[in-house]
């Protein structure tokens, strides 16, 4: 009997080999997925909620209230969308144009600069399939996929057998971790774990470049030169190398220049690629869709047919400066993830929350619509962390509206 496989939207890997046992409106069992994926796909609940001032209303009332908030705002903010389909994201961009909104997503304080460099072809990248089939040297830098993306090592990088790597891990692959702490991934890498101090990445990159160039590597924190030279020799011998870049590395660097320098010399000596370790399943989709429309991946302000861009249009700076007077938050929880000194300013403006689960943000929202779970209750397309487009179908049937449907209705009500 032919099996039906589904795509898991639990993280940026978008694993496409998930099996489920389900009833009409409920997922009972999930196979193949990791612990994050199982929890995500079994997250289904009853009928959608429509709340205004935390009181139940019908859908039309919630839509009209949301539209009224946006109509009365001089500078509304649209934020989130990393857990929305490409189709939803494109509607959000159109909405931002229509209401002259500021538009941003979590990549503005995360992996956005790296995503932008990859979209602009400034850095060499590859697909996860290439990694599985070809990679012989794999670096996890400032990231712990064993916790954040549990199937990354087993499905895509270190452990699986690929078309050109039939013997799998250890025999044909070398896994390296560079981090400030001995993470679960670092333990798997064994002797190839390089522990550096917080904010020590730039110096470590400079020392590694020195080692790759045949010079004596030095750091102010006296990292053993012998160990850096050992790493340099491994990297120079790579036939197909990959660096998985996490937030730990991006937060440590003032800009991407050290990474550009490292990739330049690595590709003079060997063959190396970068892949960002993106968390939300369609953050890369948002970055690509907004870039196609505006030339920027985040932090934009639409104003009468023109587009402005800069850090002042990020959610952090917009809330800090109190330049936005309303917000529609889609599939995100800024009240939980932003510093309290900044997040508290959101409590002073009317907020519309579209989310498949209740969050701190939804609890403080003027309007909350409990939307369908993308990939479980609604379908669409998304861009995997490596830039590959993925189509997915819903696992179960539901009457709950998707964020795409709700955004369309808000647009119509404006």
Tab-separated table of N, CA and C in Angstrom, residues 59-130:
chain	number	residue	atom	x	y	z
A	59	UNK	N	-16.495	35.903	13.772
A	59	UNK	CA	-15.390	36.220	12.877
A	59	UNK	C	-15.513	37.618	12.282
A	60	UNK	N	-16.713	37.976	11.841
A	60	UNK	CA	-16.914	39.274	11.196
A	60	UNK	C	-16.584	40.427	12.132
A	61	UNK	N	-16.965	40.293	13.406
A	61	UNK	CA	-16.677	41.348	14.386
A	61	UNK	C	-15.175	41.512	14.586
A	62	UNK	N	-14.473	40.381	14.697
A	62	UNK	CA	-13.010	40.431	14.876
A	62	UNK	C	-12.334	41.061	13.661
A	63	UNK	N	-12.784	40.694	12.457
A	63	UNK	CA	-12.215	41.252	11.223
A	63	UNK	C	-12.446	42.762	11.171
A	64	UNK	N	-13.664	43.178	11.449
A	64	UNK	CA	-14.000	44.610	11.394
A	64	UNK	C	-13.225	45.417	12.429
A	65	UNK	N	-13.031	44.840	13.608
A	65	UNK	CA	-12.266	45.533	14.653
A	65	UNK	C	-10.804	45.669	14.234
A	66	UNK	N	-10.254	44.608	13.658
A	66	UNK	CA	-8.871	44.649	13.180
A	66	UNK	C	-8.714	45.701	12.081
A	67	UNK	N	-9.665	45.726	11.147
A	67	UNK	CA	-9.620	46.708	10.061
A	67	UNK	C	-9.720	48.126	10.603
A	68	UNK	N	-10.558	48.325	11.600
A	68	UNK	CA	-10.724	49.650	12.209
A	68	UNK	C	-9.420	50.127	12.856
A	69	UNK	N	-8.734	49.221	13.538
A	69	UNK	CA	-7.458	49.567	14.174
A	69	UNK	C	-6.449	50.033	13.122
A	70	UNK	N	-6.370	49.295	12.017
A	70	UNK	CA	-5.400	49.627	10.971
A	70	UNK	C	-5.772	50.908	10.235
A	71	UNK	N	-7.075	51.139	10.043
A	71	UNK	CA	-7.531	52.378	9.390
A	71	UNK	C	-7.158	53.614	10.196
A	72	UNK	N	-7.270	53.493	11.509
A	72	UNK	CA	-7.037	54.646	12.387
A	72	UNK	C	-5.569	54.862	12.729
A	73	UNK	N	-4.700	53.939	12.330
A	73	UNK	CA	-3.271	54.052	12.649
A	73	UNK	C	-2.550	54.910	11.615
A	74	UNK	N	-1.671	55.766	12.079
A	74	UNK	CA	-0.855	56.577	11.167
A	74	UNK	C	0.361	55.785	10.688
A	75	UNK	N	0.922	54.966	11.586
A	75	UNK	CA	2.100	54.168	11.231
A	75	UNK	C	1.990	52.780	11.855
A	76	UNK	N	1.195	51.901	11.243
A	76	UNK	CA	1.061	50.546	11.795
A	76	UNK	C	2.294	49.688	11.513
A	77	UNK	N	2.484	48.683	12.335
A	77	UNK	CA	3.587	47.727	12.193
A	77	UNK	C	3.017	46.355	11.866
A	78	UNK	N	3.599	45.687	10.884
A	78	UNK	CA	3.297	44.275	10.610
A	78	UNK	C	4.557	43.491	10.938
A	79	UNK	N	4.409	42.484	11.795
A	79	UNK	CA	5.597	41.753	12.256
A	79	UNK	C	5.302	40.270	12.354
A	80	UNK	N	6.330	39.448	12.070
A	80	UNK	CA	6.233	38.003	12.230
A	80	UNK	C	6.413	37.300	10.900
A	81	UNK	N	5.457	36.397	10.573
A	81	UNK	CA	5.358	35.743	9.268
A	81	UNK	C	6.378	34.638	9.006
A	82	UNK	N	7.263	34.349	9.946
A	82	UNK	CA	8.208	33.248	9.762
A	82	UNK	C	7.537	31.888	9.815
A	83	UNK	N	6.318	31.830	10.409
A	83	UNK	CA	5.559	30.584	10.452
A	83	UNK	C	4.321	30.688	9.567
A	84	UNK	N	4.446	31.457	8.495
A	84	UNK	CA	3.368	31.610	7.515
A	84	UNK	C	3.848	31.134	6.148
A	85	UNK	N	2.918	30.759	5.307
A	85	UNK	CA	3.266	30.307	3.954
A	85	UNK	C	3.736	31.474	3.087
A	86	UNK	N	4.355	31.135	1.966
A	86	UNK	CA	4.733	32.170	0.994
A	86	UNK	C	3.518	32.972	0.550
A	87	UNK	N	2.396	32.282	0.384
A	87	UNK	CA	1.179	32.938	-0.076
A	87	UNK	C	0.707	33.982	0.939
A	88	UNK	N	0.775	33.645	2.223
A	88	UNK	CA	0.399	34.583	3.286
A	88	UNK	C	1.347	35.763	3.317
A	89	UNK	N	2.631	35.484	3.191
A	89	UNK	CA	3.633	36.543	3.238
A	89	UNK	C	3.429	37.564	2.125
A	90	UNK	N	3.084	37.095	0.935
A	90	UNK	CA	2.867	38.011	-0.189
A	90	UNK	C	1.644	38.899	0.048
A	91	UNK	N	0.611	38.345	0.683
A	91	UNK	CA	-0.561	39.155	1.028
A	91	UNK	C	-0.188	40.193	2.085
A	92	UNK	N	0.636	39.791	3.061
A	92	UNK	CA	1.077	40.730	4.102
A	92	UNK	C	1.860	41.895	3.504
A	93	UNK	N	2.674	41.610	2.494
A	93	UNK	CA	3.422	42.681	1.817
A	93	UNK	C	2.463	43.633	1.121
A	94	UNK	N	1.446	43.080	0.470
A	94	UNK	CA	0.432	43.921	-0.189
A	94	UNK	C	-0.333	44.755	0.833
A	95	UNK	N	-0.646	44.155	1.980
A	95	UNK	CA	-1.322	44.888	3.055
A	95	UNK	C	-0.451	46.025	3.558
A	96	UNK	N	0.836	45.751	3.736
A	96	UNK	CA	1.773	46.779	4.212
A	96	UNK	C	1.815	47.957	3.243
A	97	UNK	N	1.792	47.649	1.946
A	97	UNK	CA	1.764	48.724	0.938
A	97	UNK	C	0.489	49.552	1.054
A	98	UNK	N	-0.635	48.857	1.224
A	98	UNK	CA	-1.940	49.519	1.236
A	98	UNK	C	-2.101	50.462	2.413
A	99	UNK	N	-1.554	50.081	3.582
A	99	UNK	CA	-1.761	50.895	4.790
A	99	UNK	C	-0.504	51.680	5.183
A	100	UNK	N	0.503	51.713	4.282
A	100	UNK	CA	1.758	52.439	4.556
A	100	UNK	C	2.398	51.989	5.872
A	101	UNK	N	2.542	50.683	5.991
A	101	UNK	CA	3.015	50.107	7.254
A	101	UNK	C	4.526	49.902	7.278
A	102	UNK	N	5.047	49.767	8.481
A	102	UNK	CA	6.394	49.254	8.720
A	102	UNK	C	6.283	47.738	8.740
A	103	UNK	N	7.193	47.039	8.057
A	103	UNK	CA	7.124	45.579	7.939
A	103	UNK	C	8.454	44.967	8.346
A	104	UNK	N	8.384	44.006	9.270
A	104	UNK	CA	9.619	43.412	9.781
A	104	UNK	C	9.344	41.976	10.228
A	105	UNK	N	10.423	41.227	10.426
A	105	UNK	CA	10.304	39.866	10.957
A	105	UNK	C	11.489	39.617	11.885
A	106	UNK	N	11.496	38.496	12.626
A	106	UNK	CA	12.580	38.258	13.599
A	106	UNK	C	13.980	38.197	13.022
A	107	UNK	N	14.122	38.048	11.691
A	107	UNK	CA	15.467	37.990	11.117
A	107	UNK	C	16.219	39.302	11.276
A	108	UNK	N	15.499	40.404	11.582
A	108	UNK	CA	16.181	41.695	11.751
A	108	UNK	C	17.066	41.698	12.987
A	109	UNK	N	16.793	40.811	13.936
A	109	UNK	CA	17.697	40.692	15.091
A	109	UNK	C	18.205	39.250	15.206
A	110	UNK	N	18.325	38.603	14.053
A	110	UNK	CA	18.709	37.196	14.044
A	110	UNK	C	19.633	36.923	12.854
A	111	UNK	N	19.223	36.044	11.955
A	111	UNK	CA	20.082	35.628	10.844
A	111	UNK	C	19.840	36.403	9.551
A	112	UNK	N	19.112	37.514	9.635
A	112	UNK	CA	18.789	38.309	8.455
A	112	UNK	C	19.984	38.727	7.612
A	113	UNK	N	21.053	39.284	8.207
A	113	UNK	CA	22.210	39.700	7.396
A	113	UNK	C	22.802	38.556	6.574
A	114	UNK	N	22.840	37.356	7.168
A	114	UNK	CA	23.380	36.203	6.441
A	114	UNK	C	22.425	35.769	5.331
A	115	UNK	N	21.124	35.750	5.627
A	115	UNK	CA	20.139	35.392	4.603
A	115	UNK	C	20.226	36.349	3.420
A	116	UNK	N	20.390	37.640	3.707
A	116	UNK	CA	20.487	38.639	2.645
A	116	UNK	C	21.724	38.408	1.789
A	117	UNK	N	22.856	38.112	2.419
A	117	UNK	CA	24.098	37.858	1.667
A	117	UNK	C	23.949	36.634	0.769
A	118	UNK	N	23.238	35.612	1.259
A	118	UNK	CA	23.035	34.405	0.453
A	118	UNK	C	22.083	34.668	-0.711
A	119	UNK	N	21.013	35.425	-0.455
A	119	UNK	CA	20.063	35.764	-1.519
A	119	UNK	C	20.758	36.577	-2.613
A	120	UNK	N	21.700	37.429	-2.217
A	120	UNK	CA	22.439	38.264	-3.175
A	120	UNK	C	23.628	37.543	-3.794
A	121	UNK	N	23.775	36.255	-3.480
A	121	UNK	CA	24.881	35.428	-4.012
A	121	UNK	C	26.252	35.970	-3.625
A	122	UNK	N	26.344	36.579	-2.451
A	122	UNK	CA	27.628	37.077	-1.972
A	122	UNK	C	28.424	35.995	-1.246
A	123	UNK	N	27.745	34.923	-0.866
A	123	UNK	CA	28.393	33.810	-0.191
A	123	UNK	C	27.974	32.509	-0.868
A	124	UNK	N	28.871	31.569	-0.876
A	124	UNK	CA	28.616	30.280	-1.523
A	124	UNK	C	27.741	29.396	-0.628
A	125	UNK	N	26.710	28.821	-1.203
A	125	UNK	CA	25.833	27.947	-0.431
A	125	UNK	C	25.554	26.675	-1.218
A	126	UNK	N	24.776	25.779	-0.615
A	126	UNK	CA	24.404	24.520	-1.261
A	126	UNK	C	23.102	24.054	-0.631
A	127	UNK	N	22.586	22.935	-1.079
A	127	UNK	CA	21.353	22.409	-0.502
A	127	UNK	C	21.667	21.359	0.566
A	128	UNK	N	20.670	21.065	1.372
A	128	UNK	CA	20.830	20.007	2.377
A	128	UNK	C	21.029	18.652	1.712
A	129	UNK	N	20.473	18.485	0.524
A	129	UNK	CA	20.683	17.236	-0.221
A	129	UNK	C	22.151	17.112	-0.639
A	130	UNK	N	22.753	18.239	-1.035
A	130	UNK	CA	24.183	18.233	-1.362
A	130	UNK	C	25.010	17.822	-0.145
